[in-house]
Coordinates of N, CA and C and ligand atoms in Angstrom, one line a residue:
X855 N -0.3 22.1 1.6 CA 0.5 21.0 2.4 C -0.3 19.7 1.4
X856 N 1.0 18.5 0.9 CA 0.6 17.9 -0.2 C -0.1 16.7 0.9
X857 N -1.1 15.8 0.3 CA -1.7 15.0 1.5 C -1.6 13.4 0.9
X858 N -1.4 12.9 1.7 CA -1.3 11.3 1.6 C -2.5 10.5 2.0
X859 N -3.0 9.8 1.3 CA -4.2 8.9 1.8 C -4.0 8.1 1.6
X860 N -3.8 6.7 2.4 CA -3.5 5.8 2.8 C -4.7 4.6 2.8
X861 N -4.7 3.4 1.7 CA -6.0 2.5 1.6 C -5.5 1.2 2.3
X862 N -6.0 0.7 3.1 CA -6.0 -0.7 3.9 C -7.3 -1.1 3.8
X863 N -7.0 -2.8 3.8 CA -8.4 -3.5 4.0 C -8.1 -4.4 5.2
X864 N -7.1 -4.7 6.3 CA -6.7 -5.4 7.5 C -5.4 -5.0 8.6
X865 N -4.8 -5.7 8.6 CA -3.9 -5.0 9.5 C -3.1 -4.0 9.4
X866 N -3.0 -3.2 8.6 CA -2.4 -2.2 8.4 C -0.9 -2.0 8.8
X867 N 0.0 -2.9 9.2 CA 1.2 -2.6 9.8 C 2.0 -1.6 8.4
X868 N 1.6 -1.7 7.3 CA 2.5 -0.9 6.5 C 2.1 0.6 6.8
X869 N 0.9 0.8 6.5 CA 0.0 1.9 7.1 C 0.9 2.5 8.4
X870 N 1.0 1.5 9.2 CA 1.8 2.2 10.4 C 2.9 2.5 10.2
X871 N 3.8 1.7 9.5 CA 5.4 2.0 9.1 C 5.2 3.6 8.4
X872 N 4.4 3.9 7.8 CA 4.6 4.9 6.6 C 4.3 6.1 7.8
X873 N 2.9 5.8 8.7 CA 2.8 6.8 9.8 C 4.1 7.0 10.4
X874 N 4.8 6.2 11.1 CA 5.7 6.3 11.8 C 7.0 7.6 10.9
X875 N 7.3 6.7 10.3 CA 8.2 7.4 9.2 C 7.6 9.1 9.0
X876 N 7.0 9.1 8.8 CA 6.1 10.9 8.7 C 6.3 11.6 9.7
X877 N 5.9 10.4 10.6 CA 6.2 11.1 12.3 C 7.8 11.8 12.7
X878 N 8.4 10.7 12.2 CA 9.5 10.5 12.9 C 10.9 11.7 11.9
X879 N 10.4 11.7 10.6 CA 11.3 12.2 9.8 C 10.6 13.5 9.5
X880 N 9.6 14.2 10.4 CA 8.9 15.2 9.8 C 8.4 15.6 8.3
X881 N 7.7 14.8 7.5 CA 8.0 14.7 6.5 C 6.9 16.2 6.4
X882 N 6.1 16.7 7.2 CA 5.0 18.4 7.1 C 6.1 19.0 6.6
X883 N 7.1 19.2 7.5 CA 8.3 20.5 7.3 C 9.1 20.1 6.1
X884 N 9.7 18.7 6.2 CA 11.0 18.4 5.0 C 10.2 18.7 3.9
X885 N 8.7 18.2 3.5 CA 8.6 17.7 2.2 C 6.7 18.2 2.2
X886 N 6.6 19.2 3.1 CA 5.1 19.9 2.8 C 4.2 18.3 2.6
X887 N 4.3 17.5 3.6 CA 3.2 16.5 3.1 C 2.8 16.0 4.5
X888 N 1.6 15.7 4.4 CA 0.8 14.7 6.0 C -0.2 13.7 5.3
X889 N -0.1 12.5 6.3 CA -0.7 12.1 6.3 C -2.3 12.4 6.5
X890 N -3.1 12.4 5.5 CA -4.6 13.2 5.6 C -5.6 12.3 6.1
X891 N -5.8 10.9 5.9 CA -6.8 10.0 6.0 C -5.7 8.4 5.8
X892 N -6.6 7.4 6.8 CA -6.8 6.0 6.1 C -8.3 6.2 6.1
X893 N -8.3 5.1 4.3 CA -9.8 4.6 3.9 C -9.3 2.9 4.2
X894 N -10.2 2.5 4.9 CA -10.5 0.5 4.2 C -11.8 0.2 4.0
X895 N -11.6 -0.6 2.9 CA -12.7 -1.1 2.3 C -13.4 -2.0 3.5
X896 N -12.9 -2.3 4.6 CA -13.7 -3.4 5.5 C -13.6 -2.4 7.0
X897 N -15.0 -2.0 7.9 CA -15.2 -1.7 8.7 C -14.3 -2.4 9.7
X898 N -14.3 -3.6 9.9 CA -13.4 -4.0 11.1 C -11.7 -4.7 10.5
X899 N -11.4 -4.0 9.6 CA -9.7 -3.4 9.6 C -9.3 -3.0 10.9
X900 N -8.2 -3.6 11.3 CA -7.7 -3.7 12.6 C -7.0 -2.4 12.4
X901 N -6.0 -1.8 11.5 CA -5.5 -0.8 11.3 C -6.3 0.2 11.5
X902 N -7.4 0.6 11.0 CA -8.2 1.8 11.5 C -8.2 2.1 12.7
X903 N -8.1 1.2 13.9 CA -8.2 1.8 15.3 C -7.0 2.4 15.4
X904 N -6.2 1.9 15.4 CA -4.6 2.3 15.4 C -4.7 3.2 14.4
X905 N -5.2 3.7 13.5 CA -4.9 5.2 13.0 C -5.6 6.6 13.5
X906 N -6.7 6.0 14.1 CA -7.6 6.9 15.1 C -6.9 7.0 16.6
X907 N -6.3 6.3 16.8 CA -5.5 6.4 18.0 C -4.4 7.4 17.8
X908 N -3.6 7.5 16.6 CA -2.8 8.5 16.1 C -3.2 9.3 15.6
X909 N -4.2 10.0 15.8 CA -5.4 10.9 15.5 C -5.8 11.4 14.2
X910 N -5.2 10.3 13.2 CA -5.3 10.1 11.9 C -6.8 10.3 11.3
X911 N -7.8 11.0 10.7 CA -8.9 10.6 10.0 C -9.1 9.4 9.6
X912 N -10.2 8.8 9.6 CA -10.4 7.1 8.9 C -11.8 7.5 8.4
X913 N -11.5 6.3 7.6 CA -13.3 6.3 7.2 C -13.5 5.2 6.5
X914 N -14.5 4.5 6.3 CA -14.8 3.1 5.5 C -15.8 2.9 4.5
X915 N -15.1 2.7 3.2 CA -15.8 2.7 2.4 C -16.0 1.1 1.8
X916 N -17.3 0.7 2.2 CA -17.5 -0.9 2.5 C -18.2 -1.2 1.1
X917 N -16.8 -2.0 0.3 CA -16.9 -2.4 -1.3 C -18.3 -3.2 -1.0
X918 N -19.1 -3.8 0.2 CA -19.9 -4.7 0.1 C -21.1 -3.7 -0.4
X919 N -21.1 -2.3 -0.1 CA -22.1 -1.8 -0.1 C -23.0 -1.2 -1.3
X920 N -21.9 -1.5 -2.4 CA -21.9 -1.5 -3.8 C -22.2 -2.2 -4.4
X921 N -23.0 -2.1 -5.9 CA -23.2 -3.3 -6.4 C -22.6 -3.6 -7.4
X922 N -21.5 -3.0 -8.0 CA -20.6 -3.4 -8.4 C -18.9 -2.5 -8.3
X923 N -17.6 -2.7 -9.0 CA -16.8 -2.5 -9.2 C -16.8 -1.0 -9.2
X924 N -17.2 -1.0 -10.4 CA -17.1 1.1 -10.7 C -17.8 1.7 -9.8
X925 N -19.1 1.5 -9.1 CA -19.5 2.1 -8.3 C -19.1 2.1 -7.0
X926 N -18.4 1.2 -6.5 CA -17.6 1.5 -5.5 C -16.2 2.0 -5.6
X927 N -15.2 1.9 -6.6 CA -14.5 3.1 -6.8 C -14.7 4.4 -6.8
X928 N -16.3 4.6 -7.5 CA -16.0 6.3 -7.9 C -16.6 6.6 -6.4
X929 N -17.2 5.9 -5.5 CA -17.1 6.6 -4.0 C -16.3 6.7 -3.4
X930 N -15.2 5.9 -3.6 CA -13.6 5.6 -3.2 C -13.1 6.9 -3.8
X931 N -13.5 6.8 -5.0 CA -12.5 8.0 -5.5 C -12.9 9.8 -4.8
X932 N -14.3 9.2 -4.5 CA -15.0 10.8 -4.1 C -14.2 11.2 -2.4
X933 N -13.8 9.8 -1.6 CA -14.1 9.9 -0.5 C -12.4 10.2 -0.7
X934 N -11.5 9.9 -1.5 CA -10.1 9.9 -1.6 C -10.0 11.9 -1.4
X935 N -10.4 12.0 -2.3 CA -11.0 13.7 -2.9 C -11.0 14.6 -1.8
X936 N -12.1 14.1 -1.1 CA -13.1 15.1 -0.1 C -11.7 14.7 1.3
X937 N -10.6 13.8 0.9 CA -10.1 13.6 2.4 C -8.8 14.5 2.4
X938 N -8.8 14.2 1.3 CA -7.0 15.4 0.5 C -7.6 16.7 0.6
X939 N -8.7 17.4 0.8 CA -9.2 18.3 1.3 C -8.4 19.5 0.3
X940 N -7.2 19.4 -0.6 CA -6.7 20.7 -1.0 C -6.9 20.5 -2.2
X941 N -6.4 21.5 -3.3 CA -6.4 21.7 -4.6 C -5.9 20.6 -5.2
X942 N -4.5 20.5 -4.8 CA -3.9 18.6 -5.4 C -4.2 18.0 -5.3
X943 N -4.4 17.0 -6.2 CA -4.6 15.6 -5.9 C -3.3 15.0 -4.8
X944 N -3.9 14.2 -4.1 CA -3.1 13.7 -3.0 C -2.5 12.3 -3.8
X945 N -1.2 11.8 -3.2 CA -0.6 10.5 -3.4 C -1.3 9.6 -2.5
X946 N -1.7 8.4 -3.3 CA -2.9 7.4 -2.9 C -1.9 6.3 -2.3
X947 N -1.9 5.4 -1.6 CA -0.9 5.0 -1.0 C -1.7 3.7 -0.8
X948 N -1.9 2.0 -1.4 CA -1.9 1.0 -0.8 C -1.5 0.6 -0.4
X949 N -1.5 0.7 0.8 CA -1.2 -0.5 1.9 C -1.8 -1.5 2.3
X950 N -1.9 -3.1 1.9 CA -2.2 -4.2 2.1 C -3.8 -4.0 1.2
X951 N -4.2 -3.2 1.1 CA -5.4 -3.0 0.7 C -6.0 -4.1 -0.7
X952 N -7.0 -4.7 -0.6 CA -7.2 -6.3 -1.4 C -8.4 -6.4 -2.0
X953 N -8.3 -5.0 -2.9 CA -9.3 -4.7 -3.9 C -8.8 -3.9 -5.3
X954 N -9.1 -5.3 -6.6 CA -8.5 -4.5 -7.8 C -9.3 -3.3 -8.0
X955 N -8.5 -2.5 -8.4 CA -8.8 -1.3 -9.0 C -9.7 -0.9 -10.3
X956 N -10.5 -0.3 -10.5 CA -11.0 0.2 -12.0 C -9.8 0.5 -12.7
X957 N -9.9 0.7 -14.0 CA -9.2 2.0 -14.7 C -9.4 3.1 -14.7
X958 N -10.9 3.4 -14.3 CA -11.0 4.7 -14.2 C -10.8 5.4 -12.8
X959 N -10.6 4.4 -11.7 CA -9.7 5.1 -10.7 C -8.1 5.4 -10.9
X960 N -7.3 4.3 -11.8 CA -6.2 3.9 -12.1 C -5.7 5.7 -12.5
X961 N -6.5 5.9 -13.7 CA -6.5 7.1 -14.2 C -6.8 8.3 -13.5
X962 N -7.6 8.5 -12.8 CA -8.0 9.3 -12.0 C -6.5 9.8 -11.2
X963 N -6.0 8.7 -10.8 CA -4.8 9.1 -9.5 C -3.5 8.6 -10.5
X964 N -3.3 8.8 -11.9 CA -2.4 8.5 -12.2 C -1.1 9.4 -11.7
X965 N 0.0 8.5 -11.6 CA 1.9 9.1 -11.0 C 1.4 9.2 -10.1
X966 N 0.0 9.1 -9.2 CA 0.4 9.3 -7.8 C -0.4 8.2 -7.1
X967 N -0.5 7.0 -7.8 CA -1.1 5.6 -7.2 C -0.1 4.9 -7.1
X968 N 0.3 4.2 -5.7 CA 1.3 3.5 -5.4 C 1.1 2.0 -4.4
X969 N 1.7 0.6 -4.7 CA 1.4 0.0 -3.9 C 2.4 -1.0 -3.5
X970 N 2.5 -1.7 -2.6 CA 3.7 -2.7 -2.0 C 3.2 -4.1 -2.2
X971 N 3.7 -5.0 -2.8 CA 3.5 -6.3 -3.4 C 4.4 -7.1 -2.5
X972 N 3.7 -8.5 -1.9 CA 4.8 -9.3 -1.1 C 5.3 -10.5 -2.4
X973 N 6.0 -10.0 -3.6 CA 6.6 -11.0 -4.0 C 7.9 -9.9 -4.2
X974 N 8.6 -10.7 -5.5 CA 9.6 -10.1 -6.3 C 9.0 -9.6 -7.6
X975 N 8.5 -8.7 -7.8 CA 7.9 -8.3 -9.2 C 8.8 -8.7 -10.1
X976 N 8.6 -8.9 -11.8 CA 7.6 -9.9 -11.7 C 7.1 -11.0 -11.5
X977 N 7.6 -11.4 -10.4 CA 7.4 -13.3 -10.3 C 6.2 -12.8 -9.2
X978 N 5.4 -13.7 -9.7 CA 3.6 -14.1 -8.3 C 3.2 -12.7 -8.2
X979 N 2.2 -12.1 -9.4 CA 1.3 -11.4 -9.3 C 0.4 -12.0 -8.6
X980 N -0.8 -11.3 -8.1 CA -1.9 -11.7 -7.9 C -1.6 -12.1 -6.0
X981 N -2.5 -13.4 -5.6 CA -2.5 -13.8 -3.8 C -1.4 -15.1 -4.2
X982 N -1.5 -15.4 -2.8 CA -0.7 -16.6 -2.2 C 0.4 -16.4 -2.7
X983 N 1.2 -15.5 -2.8 CA 2.6 -15.3 -3.4 C 3.8 -16.1 -2.9
X984 N 3.7 -16.4 -1.3 CA 4.6 -17.4 -0.5 C 4.3 -18.3 -0.3
X985 N 3.3 -18.7 -0.7 CA 3.1 -20.5 -0.8 C 3.4 -20.4 -2.3
X986 N 3.4 -19.6 -3.1 CA 3.7 -19.7 -4.6 C 5.7 -20.1 -4.3
X987 N 6.1 -19.3 -4.1 CA 7.0 -18.9 -4.0 C 8.0 -20.1 -3.7
X988 N 7.5 -21.4 -2.1 CA 7.8 -21.8 -1.9 C 7.5 -23.5 -2.5
X989 N 6.8 -23.0 -3.2 CA 6.1 -24.3 -4.1 C 7.3 -24.0 -5.3
X990 N 7.1 -23.1 -5.6 CA 8.4 -23.0 -6.9 C 9.7 -23.6 -7.0
X991 N 10.1 -23.5 -5.4 CA 11.6 -23.7 -4.7 C 12.2 -22.5 -5.1
X992 N 11.5 -21.1 -4.7 CA 12.7 -20.4 -4.9 C 13.6 -19.8 -3.5
X993 N 14.7 -19.7 -3.5 CA 15.6 -19.7 -2.9 C 15.7 -18.0 -2.2
X994 N 14.9 -17.2 -2.4 CA 14.5 -15.9 -2.2 C 13.3 -15.3 -2.5
X995 N 13.0 -14.8 -2.0 CA 12.0 -14.1 -2.0 C 11.8 -12.4 -2.0
X996 N 10.6 -11.7 -1.3 CA 11.1 -10.5 -1.3 C 9.8 -9.8 -1.5
X997 N 10.1 -8.0 -1.7 CA 8.9 -7.3 -1.6 C 9.3 -6.4 -2.5
X998 N 7.9 -5.5 -3.5 CA 8.4 -4.8 -4.1 C 7.3 -3.7 -4.0
X999 N 7.8 -2.3 -3.9 CA 6.7 -1.1 -4.1 C 6.8 -0.5 -5.2
X1000 N 5.8 -0.6 -6.1 CA 5.3 -0.3 -7.3 C 4.3 1.0 -7.6
X1001 N 4.3 1.4 -8.9 CA 3.5 2.3 -9.5 C 2.2 1.5 -9.9
X1002 N 1.2 2.2 -9.4 CA 0.1 1.0 -9.9 C -0.7 1.7 -11.8
X1003 N -0.5 0.7 -12.1 CA -1.1 0.8 -13.6 C -2.6 -0.2 -13.3
X1004 N -3.1 0.1 -15.0 CA -4.1 -0.5 -15.0 C -4.1 -1.8 -14.9
X1005 N -3.0 -2.8 -15.1 CA -2.5 -4.1 -15.2 C -2.2 -4.1 -13.7
X1006 N -2.9 -5.7 -13.2 CA -2.7 -6.1 -11.7 C -0.9 -6.6 -11.6
X1007 N -0.8 -5.5 -10.8 CA 0.9 -5.7 -9.9 C 2.2 -5.8 -11.2
X1008 N 1.4 -4.4 -12.2 CA 2.6 -4.5 -13.0 C 2.4 -2.8 -12.7
X1009 N 3.5 -1.9 -13.5 CA 3.9 -0.6 -12.9 C 5.2 -1.0 -13.0
X1010 N 6.1 0.6 -12.8 CA 7.2 1.0 -12.9 C 7.6 0.4 -11.4
X1011 N 8.9 -0.6 -11.3 CA 9.1 -0.8 -9.3 C 10.0 0.5 -8.9
X1012 N 9.7 0.8 -7.8 CA 10.3 1.9 -7.1 C 11.4 1.3 -6.0
X1013 N 11.0 0.2 -5.7 CA 11.6 0.1 -4.3 C 11.6 -1.6 -4.1
X1014 N 13.0 -2.4 -4.1 CA 12.8 -3.8 -3.7 C 13.7 -4.2 -2.4
X1015 N 12.8 -5.6 -2.1 CA 13.5 -5.7 -1.0 C 14.1 -7.1 -1.1
X1016 N 14.6 -8.3 -0.5 CA 14.8 -9.5 -0.9 C 14.9 -10.1 0.3
X1017 N 14.6 -11.3 0.4 CA 15.0 -11.9 2.0 C 15.0 -13.8 1.2
X1018 N 15.6 -14.7 2.4 CA 16.0 -16.1 2.1 C 14.9 -16.6 2.3
X1019 N 14.6 -17.1 1.3 CA 13.7 -18.7 1.9 C 13.9 -20.0 2.4
X1020 N 14.1 -19.9 3.5 CA 14.8 -21.4 4.2 C 14.3 -22.7 4.6
X1021 N 14.9 -23.6 4.7 CA 14.9 -25.1 4.5 C 13.3 -24.9 5.4
X1022 N 13.1 -24.6 6.2 CA 11.8 -24.8 7.1 C 11.2 -23.7 6.9
X1023 N 10.9 -23.0 5.8 CA 9.5 -22.1 6.0 C 8.5 -22.7 5.7
X1024 N 7.3 -21.9 6.2 CA 6.0 -21.9 5.7 C 5.6 -20.6 5.1
X1025 N 4.3 -20.1 4.7 CA 4.2 -19.3 4.3 C 4.1 -18.4 5.2
X1026 N 3.6 -18.6 6.2 CA 3.8 -18.0 7.3 C 5.1 -17.0 7.9
X1027 N 5.9 -18.3 8.0 CA 6.9 -17.6 8.5 C 7.6 -16.4 7.2
X1028 N 7.6 -17.1 6.0 CA 8.2 -16.6 5.3 C 7.1 -15.3 5.0
X1029 N 6.0 -15.1 5.0 CA 5.3 -13.8 5.1 C 5.8 -12.7 6.3
X1030 N 6.1 -13.2 7.4 CA 6.6 -12.5 8.3 C 7.9 -11.8 7.8
X1031 N 9.0 -12.8 7.3 CA 10.4 -12.2 6.9 C 10.0 -11.0 6.2
X1032 N 9.3 -11.2 4.7 CA 9.1 -10.4 3.7 C 8.2 -8.9 4.5
X1033 N 7.6 -9.1 5.4 CA 6.4 -8.0 5.4 C 7.5 -7.4 6.6
X1034 N 8.3 -7.3 7.2 CA 9.2 -6.9 8.1 C 10.4 -5.9 6.9
X1035 N 10.5 -6.6 5.6 CA 11.0 -5.6 4.9 C 10.2 -4.7 4.1
X1036 N 8.7 -5.0 4.0 CA 7.9 -3.9 3.6 C 8.1 -2.8 4.2
X1037 N 8.4 -3.0 5.4 CA 8.4 -1.3 6.2 C 9.2 -0.5 5.9
X1038 N 10.4 -1.3 5.6 CA 11.6 -0.3 5.5 C 11.1 0.3 3.9
X1039 N 11.2 -1.0 3.2 CA 11.2 -0.3 1.9 C 10.1 0.6 1.2
X1040 N 8.7 0.8 2.1 CA 7.5 1.2 1.5 C 7.8 2.8 1.8
X1041 N 8.1 3.3 3.1 CA 8.6 4.7 3.8 C 9.7 5.1 2.7
X1042 N 10.7 4.5 2.5 CA 11.9 4.9 1.7 C 11.4 5.1 0.2
X1043 N 10.4 4.6 -0.2 CA 10.0 4.8 -1.9 C 8.9 6.3 -1.6
X1044 N 8.3 6.5 -0.7 CA 7.5 7.6 -0.4 C 8.8 8.4 -0.5
X1045 N 9.4 8.2 0.5 CA 10.0 10.0 1.0 C 11.0 10.0 -0.2
X1046 N 11.3 9.0 -0.9 CA 12.2 9.6 -2.4 C 11.1 10.2 -3.4
X1047 N 9.8 9.9 -3.6 CA 8.7 10.4 -4.2 C 8.8 11.9 -4.1
X1048 N 8.6 12.0 -2.6 CA 8.4 13.4 -2.0 C 9.3 13.9 -2.4
X1049 N 10.8 13.6 -2.4 CA 12.1 14.5 -2.1 C 12.1 14.8 -3.5
X1050 N 11.7 13.8 -4.8 CA 11.7 13.8 -6.2 C 10.3 14.8 -6.5
X1051 N 9.7 15.7 -5.6 CA 8.5 16.4 -6.0 C 7.6 15.2 -7.0
X1052 N 7.5 13.7 -6.5 CA 6.2 13.5 -7.2 C 6.7 12.7 -8.6
X1053 N 7.5 13.0 -9.0 CA 7.8 13.2 -10.4 C 8.2 11.4 -10.8
Ligands
GAR1170 C1 1.4 -7.0 3.0 O1 2.0 -8.2 2.9 C2 1.1 -6.4 1.6 O2 2.5 -6.7 0.8 C3 0.2 -7.8 1.2 O3 -0.7 -7.7 2.2 C4 -0.2 -7.5 3.1 C5 -1.0 -6.4 4.5 O4 -0.2 -6.0 5.5 N1 -0.6 -6.9 -0.1 C6 -0.6 -7.7 -1.1 O5 -0.9 -8.7 -1.3 C7 -1.6 -6.7 -2.2 N2 -2.0 -7.6 -3.3 P1 -0.9 -5.1 6.3 O6 -1.6 -4.8 6.2 O7 0.1 -5.3 7.7 O8 0.1 -3.8 6.1

Protein backbone atom coordinates (compact mmCIF):
# COMPACT_ATOMS: atom_id res chain seq x y z
CA UNK A 1 0.00 0.00 0.00
CA UNK A 2 1.35 3.42 -0.99
CA UNK A 3 1.28 5.73 2.03
CA UNK A 4 0.22 9.35 1.95
CA UNK A 5 1.29 11.63 4.81
CA UNK A 6 -0.36 15.05 5.11
CA UNK A 7 1.37 17.95 6.88
CA UNK A 8 -0.79 20.73 8.35
CA UNK A 9 -0.43 23.77 10.59
CA UNK A 10 -4.00 24.94 11.12
CA UNK A 11 -7.61 24.36 10.16
CA UNK A 12 -6.86 21.51 7.84
CA UNK A 13 -9.71 22.02 5.38
CA UNK A 14 -7.49 20.91 2.48
CA UNK A 15 -6.49 17.86 4.49
CA UNK A 16 -10.18 17.10 5.08
CA UNK A 17 -10.88 17.46 1.34
CA UNK A 18 -8.08 14.99 0.59
CA UNK A 19 -9.31 12.52 3.21
CA UNK A 20 -12.88 12.73 1.90
CA UNK A 21 -11.74 12.19 -1.68
CA UNK A 22 -9.66 9.17 -0.62
CA UNK A 23 -12.68 7.71 1.18
CA UNK A 24 -15.32 8.51 -1.43
CA UNK A 25 -13.22 7.44 -4.41
CA UNK A 26 -11.71 4.46 -2.59
CA UNK A 27 -8.10 5.33 -3.32
CA UNK A 28 -7.10 2.18 -1.39
CA UNK A 29 -8.55 -0.31 -3.83
CA UNK A 30 -8.33 1.91 -6.90
CA UNK A 31 -4.72 3.10 -6.54
CA UNK A 32 -3.37 1.09 -3.60
CA UNK A 33 -2.95 4.32 -1.66
CA UNK A 34 -3.98 5.24 1.88
CA UNK A 35 -3.72 8.35 4.01
CA UNK A 36 -1.46 6.97 6.71
CA UNK A 37 -1.08 9.98 8.97
CA UNK A 38 -1.54 13.68 9.52
CA UNK A 39 1.36 15.53 11.12
CA UNK A 40 1.19 19.09 12.46
CA UNK A 41 3.92 21.45 13.59
CA UNK A 42 1.40 22.95 16.04
CA UNK A 43 -0.34 20.95 18.76
CA UNK A 44 -3.36 23.28 18.60
CA UNK A 45 -4.01 22.79 14.87
CA UNK A 46 -7.78 22.30 14.58
CA UNK A 47 -7.31 19.82 11.76
CA UNK A 48 -5.67 17.31 14.11
CA UNK A 49 -8.88 16.67 16.00
CA UNK A 50 -10.88 16.20 12.80
CA UNK A 51 -8.31 13.67 11.54
CA UNK A 52 -8.43 11.77 14.83
CA UNK A 53 -12.22 11.60 14.58
CA UNK A 54 -11.76 9.98 11.17
CA UNK A 55 -9.54 7.33 12.74
CA UNK A 56 -6.39 8.67 11.11
CA UNK A 57 -3.12 8.56 13.04
CA UNK A 58 -1.92 12.02 14.03
CA UNK A 59 1.29 13.38 15.41
CA UNK A 60 2.63 16.77 16.45
CA UNK A 61 6.25 17.70 15.80
CA UNK A 62 6.36 21.18 17.29
CA UNK A 63 8.91 23.38 15.53
CA UNK A 64 9.23 25.37 18.77
CA UNK A 65 10.85 22.34 20.42
CA UNK A 66 13.85 22.43 18.10
CA UNK A 67 16.76 24.87 18.12
CA UNK A 68 16.88 25.27 14.37
CA UNK A 69 15.17 24.48 11.11
CA UNK A 70 17.52 21.61 10.22
CA UNK A 71 16.82 19.71 13.44
CA UNK A 72 13.09 20.25 13.15
CA UNK A 73 13.13 18.99 9.57
CA UNK A 74 15.18 15.98 10.52
CA UNK A 75 12.64 15.04 13.23
CA UNK A 76 9.84 15.69 10.77
CA UNK A 77 11.45 13.43 8.15
CA UNK A 78 11.78 10.66 10.75
CA UNK A 79 8.13 11.04 11.76
CA UNK A 80 7.02 10.94 8.12
CA UNK A 81 9.04 7.79 7.48
CA UNK A 82 7.76 6.04 10.60
CA UNK A 83 4.12 7.00 9.90
CA UNK A 84 4.43 5.60 6.41
CA UNK A 85 5.69 2.33 7.83
CA UNK A 86 6.34 0.65 4.49
CA UNK A 87 9.42 0.23 2.38
CA UNK A 88 8.31 2.74 -0.24
CA UNK A 89 8.76 6.43 0.57
CA UNK A 90 5.40 8.10 1.08
CA UNK A 91 3.72 10.84 -0.88
CA UNK A 92 3.94 13.94 1.34
CA UNK A 93 1.19 16.52 0.91
CA UNK A 94 1.60 20.00 2.40
CA UNK A 95 -1.89 21.25 3.23
CA UNK A 96 -1.65 24.65 4.86
CA UNK A 97 1.73 23.68 6.32
CA UNK A 98 3.26 27.03 7.18
CA UNK A 99 6.94 26.15 7.58
CA UNK A 100 9.66 26.56 5.00
CA UNK A 101 11.37 23.20 4.52
CA UNK A 102 15.13 22.77 4.29
CA UNK A 103 16.78 21.56 1.05
CA UNK A 104 17.59 18.33 2.91
CA UNK A 105 13.94 17.56 3.59
CA UNK A 106 12.97 18.49 0.04
CA UNK A 107 15.68 16.24 -1.43
CA UNK A 108 14.67 13.32 0.79
CA UNK A 109 11.14 13.53 -0.59
CA UNK A 110 12.03 14.59 -4.13
CA UNK A 111 9.25 13.90 -6.59
CA UNK A 112 6.83 13.06 -3.76
CA UNK A 113 6.38 16.43 -2.09
CA UNK A 114 3.36 18.48 -3.16
CA UNK A 115 1.94 21.82 -1.93
CA UNK A 116 -1.17 23.91 -2.39
CA UNK A 117 -0.62 27.65 -2.51
CA UNK A 118 -3.35 30.32 -2.45
CA UNK A 119 -2.35 32.26 -5.57
CA UNK A 120 -1.94 31.83 -9.28
CA UNK A 121 1.76 30.99 -9.20
CA UNK A 122 4.23 32.27 -10.23
CA UNK A 123 2.41 35.40 -9.03
CA UNK A 124 2.39 36.11 -5.28
CA UNK A 125 4.68 33.56 -3.73
CA UNK A 126 4.96 33.72 0.05
CA UNK A 127 2.45 35.16 2.49
CA UNK A 128 -0.56 37.53 2.32
CA UNK A 129 -1.40 36.49 -1.23
CA UNK A 130 -4.99 37.75 -1.15
CA UNK A 131 -4.15 41.20 0.23
CA UNK A 132 -1.44 41.54 -2.41
CA UNK A 133 -3.70 40.39 -5.26
CA UNK A 134 -6.35 42.95 -4.24
CA UNK A 135 -3.74 45.71 -3.79
CA UNK A 136 -2.33 44.95 -7.24
CA UNK A 137 -5.78 45.37 -8.78
CA UNK A 138 -5.94 41.77 -10.03
CA UNK A 139 -9.24 40.89 -11.66
CA UNK A 140 -8.62 37.20 -11.10
CA UNK A 141 -7.04 35.19 -8.32
CA UNK A 142 -6.78 31.48 -7.65
CA UNK A 143 -4.79 28.61 -6.25
CA UNK A 144 -2.00 26.35 -7.43
CA UNK A 145 -1.06 22.78 -6.63
CA UNK A 146 2.61 22.31 -7.39
CA UNK A 147 5.62 20.15 -6.76
CA UNK A 148 7.88 21.44 -4.02
CA UNK A 149 11.46 22.36 -4.82
CA UNK A 150 14.12 24.05 -2.73
CA UNK A 151 12.85 27.44 -3.92
CA UNK A 152 9.75 28.72 -2.08
CA UNK A 153 6.51 28.25 -4.03
CA UNK A 154 8.33 27.26 -7.20
CA UNK A 155 8.19 23.86 -8.87
CA UNK A 156 6.11 22.30 -11.60
CA UNK A 157 2.47 23.31 -11.61
CA UNK A 158 0.08 20.34 -11.39
CA UNK A 159 -3.31 22.09 -11.16
CA UNK A 160 -4.65 25.62 -10.94
CA UNK A 161 -8.01 27.20 -10.23
CA UNK A 162 -9.17 30.70 -11.14
CA UNK A 163 -11.78 32.85 -9.37
CA UNK A 164 -12.85 36.44 -9.98
CA UNK A 165 -11.80 39.21 -7.62
CA UNK A 166 -15.05 41.06 -6.93
CA UNK A 167 -15.21 44.83 -6.38
CA UNK A 168 -16.17 44.51 -2.69
CA UNK A 169 -13.69 41.79 -1.84
CA UNK A 170 -11.42 41.97 1.14
CA UNK A 171 -8.69 39.43 1.84
CA UNK A 172 -11.06 37.29 3.86
CA UNK A 173 -13.82 37.01 1.26
CA UNK A 174 -11.30 36.36 -1.50
CA UNK A 175 -9.52 33.75 0.63
CA UNK A 176 -12.79 31.90 1.19
CA UNK A 177 -13.56 31.87 -2.55
CA UNK A 178 -10.07 30.61 -3.37
CA UNK A 179 -10.07 28.01 -0.57
CA UNK A 180 -13.25 26.41 -1.90
CA UNK A 181 -11.43 25.76 -5.18
CA UNK A 182 -8.35 24.38 -3.41
CA UNK A 183 -10.61 21.63 -2.09
CA UNK A 184 -11.31 20.60 -5.68
CA UNK A 185 -7.91 20.93 -7.29
CA UNK A 186 -5.80 19.33 -4.55
CA UNK A 187 -7.60 15.96 -4.62
CA UNK A 188 -7.66 16.15 -8.41
CA UNK A 189 -3.90 16.65 -8.60
CA UNK A 190 -3.22 13.78 -6.19
CA UNK A 191 -5.62 11.49 -8.03
CA UNK A 192 -3.73 12.20 -11.27
CA UNK A 193 -0.38 11.43 -9.65
CA UNK A 194 -1.67 8.18 -8.19
CA UNK A 195 -3.16 7.19 -11.52
CA UNK A 196 0.12 7.91 -13.26
CA UNK A 197 2.11 5.96 -10.67
CA UNK A 198 3.50 9.16 -9.11
CA UNK A 199 5.67 10.07 -12.09
C1 LIG B 1 -4.85 27.38 2.34
O1 LIG B 1 -5.42 28.49 1.70
C2 LIG B 1 -3.50 27.08 1.72
O2 LIG B 1 -3.45 27.31 0.34
C3 LIG B 1 -2.62 28.05 2.46
O3 LIG B 1 -3.09 28.03 3.78
C4 LIG B 1 -4.48 27.71 3.79
C5 LIG B 1 -4.67 26.54 4.71
O4 LIG B 1 -6.02 26.23 4.88
N1 LIG B 1 -1.26 27.66 2.35
C6 LIG B 1 -0.26 28.52 2.30
O5 LIG B 1 -0.40 29.72 2.36
C7 LIG B 1 1.10 27.89 2.15
N2 LIG B 1 2.09 28.85 1.86
P1 LIG B 1 -6.45 24.82 5.49
O6 LIG B 1 -5.61 24.60 6.75
O7 LIG B 1 -7.89 25.01 5.83
O8 LIG B 1 -6.20 23.77 4.45
